[in-house]
Protein backbone atom coordinates (compact mmCIF):
# COMPACT_ATOMS: atom_id res chain seq x y z
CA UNK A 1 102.22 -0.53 -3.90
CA UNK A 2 103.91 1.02 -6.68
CA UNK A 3 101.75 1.48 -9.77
CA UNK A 4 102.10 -1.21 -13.01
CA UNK A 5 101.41 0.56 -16.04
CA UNK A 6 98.85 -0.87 -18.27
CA UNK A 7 97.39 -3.47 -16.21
CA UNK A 8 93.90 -3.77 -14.99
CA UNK A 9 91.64 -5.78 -12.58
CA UNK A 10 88.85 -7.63 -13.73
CA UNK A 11 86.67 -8.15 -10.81
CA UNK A 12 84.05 -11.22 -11.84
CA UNK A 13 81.81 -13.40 -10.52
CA UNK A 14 82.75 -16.42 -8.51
CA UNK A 15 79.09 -17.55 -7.42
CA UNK A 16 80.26 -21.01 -7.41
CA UNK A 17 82.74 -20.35 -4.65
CA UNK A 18 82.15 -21.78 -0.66
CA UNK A 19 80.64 -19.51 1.43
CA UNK A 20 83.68 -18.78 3.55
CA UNK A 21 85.46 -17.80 0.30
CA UNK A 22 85.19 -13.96 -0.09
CA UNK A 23 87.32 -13.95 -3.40
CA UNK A 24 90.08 -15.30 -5.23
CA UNK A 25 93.32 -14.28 -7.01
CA UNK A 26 92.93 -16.40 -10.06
CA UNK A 27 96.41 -16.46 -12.10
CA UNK A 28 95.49 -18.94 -14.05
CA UNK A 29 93.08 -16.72 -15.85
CA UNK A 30 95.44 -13.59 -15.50
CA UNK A 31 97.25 -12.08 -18.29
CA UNK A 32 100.32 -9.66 -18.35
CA UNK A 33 97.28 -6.46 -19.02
CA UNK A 34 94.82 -8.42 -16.90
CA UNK A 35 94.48 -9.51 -13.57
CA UNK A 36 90.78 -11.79 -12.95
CA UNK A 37 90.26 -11.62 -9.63
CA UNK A 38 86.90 -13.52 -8.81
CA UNK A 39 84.07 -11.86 -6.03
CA UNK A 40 81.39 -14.28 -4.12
CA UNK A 41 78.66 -13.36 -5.26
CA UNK A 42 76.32 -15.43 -3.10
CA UNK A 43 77.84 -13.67 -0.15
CA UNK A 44 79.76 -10.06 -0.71
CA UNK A 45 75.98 -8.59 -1.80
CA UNK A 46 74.63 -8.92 2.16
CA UNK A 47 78.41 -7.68 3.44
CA UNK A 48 78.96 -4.28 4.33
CA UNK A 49 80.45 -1.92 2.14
CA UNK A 50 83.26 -2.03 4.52
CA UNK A 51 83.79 -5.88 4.47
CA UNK A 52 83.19 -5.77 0.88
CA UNK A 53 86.19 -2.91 0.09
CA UNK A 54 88.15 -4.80 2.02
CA UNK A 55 87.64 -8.10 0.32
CA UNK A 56 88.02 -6.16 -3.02
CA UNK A 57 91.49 -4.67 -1.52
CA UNK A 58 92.94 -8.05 -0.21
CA UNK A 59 92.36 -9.72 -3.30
CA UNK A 60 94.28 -6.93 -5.14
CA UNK A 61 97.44 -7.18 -2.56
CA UNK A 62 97.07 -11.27 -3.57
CA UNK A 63 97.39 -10.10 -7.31
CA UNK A 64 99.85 -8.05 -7.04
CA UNK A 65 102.48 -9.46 -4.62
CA UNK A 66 102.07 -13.07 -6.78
CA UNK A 67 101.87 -11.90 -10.21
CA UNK A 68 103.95 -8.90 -10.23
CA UNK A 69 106.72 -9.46 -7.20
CA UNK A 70 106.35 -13.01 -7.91
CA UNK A 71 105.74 -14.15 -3.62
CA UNK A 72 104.46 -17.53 -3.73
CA UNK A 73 101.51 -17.49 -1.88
CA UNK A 74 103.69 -19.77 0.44
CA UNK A 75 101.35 -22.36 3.12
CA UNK A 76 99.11 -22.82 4.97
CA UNK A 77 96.63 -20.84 3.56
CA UNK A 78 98.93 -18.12 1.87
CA UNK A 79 100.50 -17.11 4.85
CA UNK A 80 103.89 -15.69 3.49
CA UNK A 81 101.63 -12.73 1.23
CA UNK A 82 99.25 -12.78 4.54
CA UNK A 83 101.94 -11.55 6.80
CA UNK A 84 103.33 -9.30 3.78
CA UNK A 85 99.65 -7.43 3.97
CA UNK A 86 99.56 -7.58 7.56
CA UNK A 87 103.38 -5.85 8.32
CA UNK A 88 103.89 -3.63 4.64
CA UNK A 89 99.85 -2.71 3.45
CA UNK A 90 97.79 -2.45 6.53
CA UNK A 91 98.33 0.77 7.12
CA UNK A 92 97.33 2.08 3.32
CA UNK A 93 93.99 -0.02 3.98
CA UNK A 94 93.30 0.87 7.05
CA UNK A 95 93.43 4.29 5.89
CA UNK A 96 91.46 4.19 3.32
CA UNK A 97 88.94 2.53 5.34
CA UNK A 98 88.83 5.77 7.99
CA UNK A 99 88.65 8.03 4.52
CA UNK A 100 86.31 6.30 3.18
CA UNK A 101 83.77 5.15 5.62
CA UNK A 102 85.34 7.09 8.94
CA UNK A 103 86.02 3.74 10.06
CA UNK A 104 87.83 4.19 13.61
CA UNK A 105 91.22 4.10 13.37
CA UNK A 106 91.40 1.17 16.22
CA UNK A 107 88.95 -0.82 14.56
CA UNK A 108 90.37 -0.15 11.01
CA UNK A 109 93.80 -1.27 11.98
CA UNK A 110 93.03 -5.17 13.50
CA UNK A 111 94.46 -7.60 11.69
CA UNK A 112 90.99 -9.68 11.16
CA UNK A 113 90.83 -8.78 7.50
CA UNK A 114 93.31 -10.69 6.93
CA UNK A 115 91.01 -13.80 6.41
């Protein structure tokens, strides 16, 4: 991803999310500087520090590829940005999962993140 000058995350809490909900791109509460991107709570806290990165990363891809390249999240469940992160950013995540946490590279390249 190319960089966007001036614009930052804001990584909050989204307790009152379902369980199977990791996080959520939430444009409605985005600004041009500001991107809210909201984190379960009830769940990411037990996760592993690998699941959790992850969660933190896919979120960001969501963010970016709506709000900045304007891809409509597209149906079901956001599958044009899914298979965008899947064939264009795997690779950048799945590396910095091996950097970071010497994930195996087999095991850091599966598609399962993509949730």
């Amino acid at each position: 991803m190319e960089a966007e000058v001036g614009v930052e995350f804001d990584f909050v809490d989204g307790s009152n999310m379902y369980d199977h909900e990791l996080g959520y791109f939430n444009v409605a509460a985005s600004t041009n500087e500001r991107l809210q991107i909201e984190i379960n709570s009830n769940v990411l806290p037990g996760a592993s520090k690998e699941l959790a990165t992850v969660v933190f990363f896919h979120e960001s891809v969501h963010a970016y590829l709506q709000y900045f390249k304007n891809i409509n999240p597209g149906s079901p469940a956001n599958q044009t940005q899914h298979e965008m992160m899947a064939n264009i950013y795997l690779p950048a995540i799945a590396g910095a999962l091996v950097q970071m946490y010497n994930t195996p590279p087999d095991l850091a390249n599966k598609c399962e993140w993509i949730y």
